[in-house]
């Protein structure tokens, strides 16, 4: 910390980055739990596009007060299908670990970006084929915005084996979290 003289003759503490006017912006509650859902759209596979599906998720997040970082664990379920062969892809669970960077610009909107990795249990089933169940590694970049310290809108891509990867648009509500008073 550096000390600076103000016009009124007093001293004001500022961080080395000069962000003294940002005081309190990273003073957040440590733990929050987000519940949400959204729309998912599988990538085209073998020239066969997908229909829009749905996903549900639960995410426990640990904010690091005094920093713009958080770490979280997300569990999710979801499903989408392919248009031409009536193949259904079910995400039957799994866990992804995320690290996010948060730009806490104010109480109304706080953009964030992050990346995650984990393991997902997938089942694919067609009308004329037996179900195929497997677990697969997932790499998950995401960007979003948190509104009013609790409502989160996230755009993400879950990159897995080619037939299972999808783009998701999620809306969630975080219980806990927010700034300390």
Coordinates of C-alpha atoms in Angstrom, one line a residue:
X1 CA 0.0 0.0 0.0
X2 CA 1.1 3.5 -0.7
X3 CA 0.0 6.7 1.2
X4 CA -1.1 9.8 -0.7
X5 CA -2.0 13.2 0.5
X6 CA -5.4 14.4 -0.4
X7 CA -6.5 18.0 -1.0
X8 CA -8.0 18.2 2.4
X9 CA -4.6 17.5 4.0
X10 CA -5.4 13.9 5.1
X11 CA -3.7 10.8 4.0
X12 CA -5.4 8.1 1.9
X13 CA -4.4 4.5 1.5
X14 CA -4.1 3.2 -2.1
X15 CA -3.0 -0.1 -3.5
X16 CA 0.1 -0.2 -5.7
X17 CA -2.2 -0.3 -8.8
X18 CA -3.8 2.9 -7.8
X19 CA -7.1 1.3 -7.2
X20 CA -7.9 3.0 -3.9
X21 CA -11.3 4.2 -5.3
X22 CA -12.2 0.5 -5.8
X23 CA -12.2 -0.2 -2.1
X24 CA -14.9 -2.7 -1.2
X25 CA -15.4 -3.9 -4.7
X26 CA -13.6 -7.2 -4.0
X27 CA -14.9 -7.4 -0.4
X28 CA -17.3 -10.3 -1.1
X29 CA -18.8 -13.1 0.9
X30 CA -16.7 -16.3 0.6
X31 CA -19.3 -19.0 -0.2
X32 CA -22.2 -19.0 -2.6
X33 CA -24.3 -21.7 -4.3
X34 CA -25.8 -21.2 -7.7
X35 CA -28.8 -23.0 -9.1
X36 CA -29.8 -22.7 -12.7
X37 CA -30.6 -24.0 -16.1
X38 CA -30.4 -23.1 -19.7
X39 CA -30.5 -24.1 -23.3
X40 CA -27.8 -26.2 -25.0
X41 CA -27.1 -26.8 -28.7
X42 CA -24.9 -29.7 -29.7
X43 CA -22.3 -29.3 -32.4
X44 CA -23.0 -30.7 -35.8
X45 CA -21.7 -34.3 -36.0
X46 CA -21.3 -36.2 -39.2
X47 CA -23.2 -33.5 -41.1
X48 CA -26.1 -34.0 -38.7
X49 CA -27.2 -30.9 -36.8
X50 CA -28.7 -30.9 -33.4
X51 CA -31.9 -29.6 -31.9
X52 CA -31.8 -27.3 -28.9
X53 CA -31.9 -29.1 -25.6
X54 CA -32.1 -28.2 -21.9
X55 CA -29.6 -28.4 -19.0
X56 CA -29.9 -28.0 -15.2
X57 CA -26.9 -27.3 -12.9
X58 CA -25.8 -26.7 -9.3
X59 CA -22.6 -24.9 -8.6
X60 CA -20.8 -24.3 -5.3
X61 CA -18.4 -21.4 -5.4
X62 CA -15.6 -20.2 -3.1
X63 CA -14.9 -16.4 -3.7
X64 CA -11.5 -15.2 -2.5
X65 CA -12.2 -11.9 -0.7
X66 CA -9.8 -9.2 -1.6
X67 CA -9.1 -10.7 -5.0
X68 CA -11.1 -11.0 -8.3
X69 CA -10.8 -14.8 -8.3
X70 CA -13.1 -17.7 -7.4
X71 CA -13.1 -21.5 -7.6
X72 CA -16.2 -23.6 -8.0
X73 CA -17.5 -27.2 -8.5
X74 CA -20.4 -27.7 -10.9
X75 CA -22.7 -30.7 -11.3
X76 CA -25.0 -30.7 -14.3
X77 CA -27.6 -32.8 -16.2
X78 CA -28.8 -32.1 -19.7
X79 CA -30.1 -33.5 -23.0
X80 CA -30.2 -32.7 -26.7
X81 CA -31.0 -34.6 -29.8
X82 CA -29.9 -34.8 -33.5
X83 CA -32.3 -33.9 -36.2
X84 CA -31.7 -36.5 -38.9
X85 CA -31.1 -39.8 -37.0
X86 CA -33.2 -39.2 -33.9
X87 CA -30.1 -39.7 -31.7
X88 CA -30.5 -38.4 -28.2
X89 CA -27.5 -37.4 -26.2
X90 CA -28.0 -37.3 -22.4
X91 CA -25.5 -35.7 -20.0
X92 CA -26.2 -37.9 -16.9
X93 CA -24.0 -36.0 -14.5
X94 CA -20.5 -35.2 -13.9
X95 CA -18.4 -32.6 -12.1
X96 CA -16.5 -29.7 -13.6
X97 CA -14.0 -27.6 -11.6
X98 CA -13.9 -23.9 -12.6
X99 CA -11.6 -20.9 -12.0
X100 CA -13.1 -17.5 -12.8
X101 CA -11.8 -14.0 -12.9
X102 CA -14.5 -11.4 -11.9
X103 CA -14.5 -7.7 -12.9
X104 CA -16.5 -6.3 -10.0
X105 CA -17.2 -2.9 -11.5
X106 CA -20.3 -2.1 -9.5
X107 CA -23.3 -3.7 -7.7
X108 CA -25.4 -3.8 -10.9
X109 CA -23.2 -5.7 -13.3
X110 CA -20.0 -7.7 -12.8
X111 CA -18.6 -9.5 -16.0
X112 CA -16.6 -12.7 -15.5
X113 CA -14.6 -15.2 -17.6
X114 CA -13.4 -18.6 -16.6
X115 CA -12.3 -22.0 -17.6
X116 CA -13.1 -25.4 -16.2
X117 CA -12.2 -29.1 -16.6
X118 CA -13.8 -32.3 -15.4
X119 CA -15.4 -35.6 -16.1
X120 CA -18.9 -36.1 -17.5
X121 CA -21.1 -39.2 -17.8
X122 CA -22.8 -39.4 -21.2
X123 CA -25.4 -41.7 -22.8
X124 CA -26.3 -41.6 -26.5
X125 CA -29.3 -43.6 -27.8
X126 CA -30.9 -43.8 -31.2
X127 CA -34.3 -45.4 -32.2
X128 CA -32.5 -48.3 -33.9
X129 CA -29.4 -48.5 -31.8
X130 CA -28.6 -49.6 -28.3
X131 CA -27.6 -47.1 -25.7
X132 CA -23.9 -46.2 -25.5
X133 CA -22.7 -45.1 -22.1
X134 CA -19.3 -43.6 -21.4
X135 CA -17.4 -41.1 -19.3
X136 CA -15.5 -38.3 -21.1
X137 CA -13.2 -35.5 -20.2
X138 CA -14.7 -32.0 -20.6
X139 CA -12.9 -28.7 -21.1
X140 CA -15.2 -25.8 -20.4
X141 CA -14.4 -22.1 -21.2
X142 CA -17.1 -19.6 -20.2
X143 CA -18.0 -15.9 -20.1
X144 CA -20.8 -14.1 -18.4
X145 CA -22.2 -11.3 -16.3
X146 CA -23.5 -11.3 -12.7
X147 CA -26.4 -8.8 -12.3
X148 CA -27.4 -7.3 -8.9
X149 CA -24.8 -9.6 -7.2
X150 CA -26.9 -12.8 -7.6
X151 CA -28.4 -13.3 -11.1
X152 CA -25.8 -14.9 -13.4
X153 CA -26.0 -15.2 -17.2
X154 CA -23.4 -17.4 -18.7
X155 CA -22.3 -18.4 -22.3
X156 CA -20.2 -21.6 -22.2
X157 CA -18.8 -24.3 -24.5
X158 CA -18.4 -27.8 -23.1
X159 CA -15.8 -29.4 -25.3
X160 CA -15.9 -33.2 -25.1
X161 CA -15.7 -36.0 -27.6
X162 CA -17.1 -34.7 -30.9
X163 CA -20.6 -36.2 -30.7
X164 CA -21.2 -34.8 -27.2
X165 CA -19.8 -31.2 -27.3
X166 CA -22.2 -28.3 -27.0
X167 CA -22.7 -24.6 -26.6
X168 CA -24.8 -23.5 -23.6
X169 CA -26.6 -20.3 -22.5
X170 CA -27.5 -20.5 -18.8
X171 CA -29.3 -18.4 -16.3
X172 CA -28.7 -19.0 -12.6
X173 CA -29.3 -17.5 -9.2
X174 CA -26.6 -17.4 -6.6
X175 CA -27.5 -17.8 -2.9
X176 CA -25.0 -16.2 -0.6
X177 CA -22.1 -14.4 -2.2
X178 CA -22.5 -10.7 -2.8
X179 CA -20.6 -7.9 -1.1
X180 CA -20.1 -7.8 2.6
X181 CA -21.9 -4.8 4.1

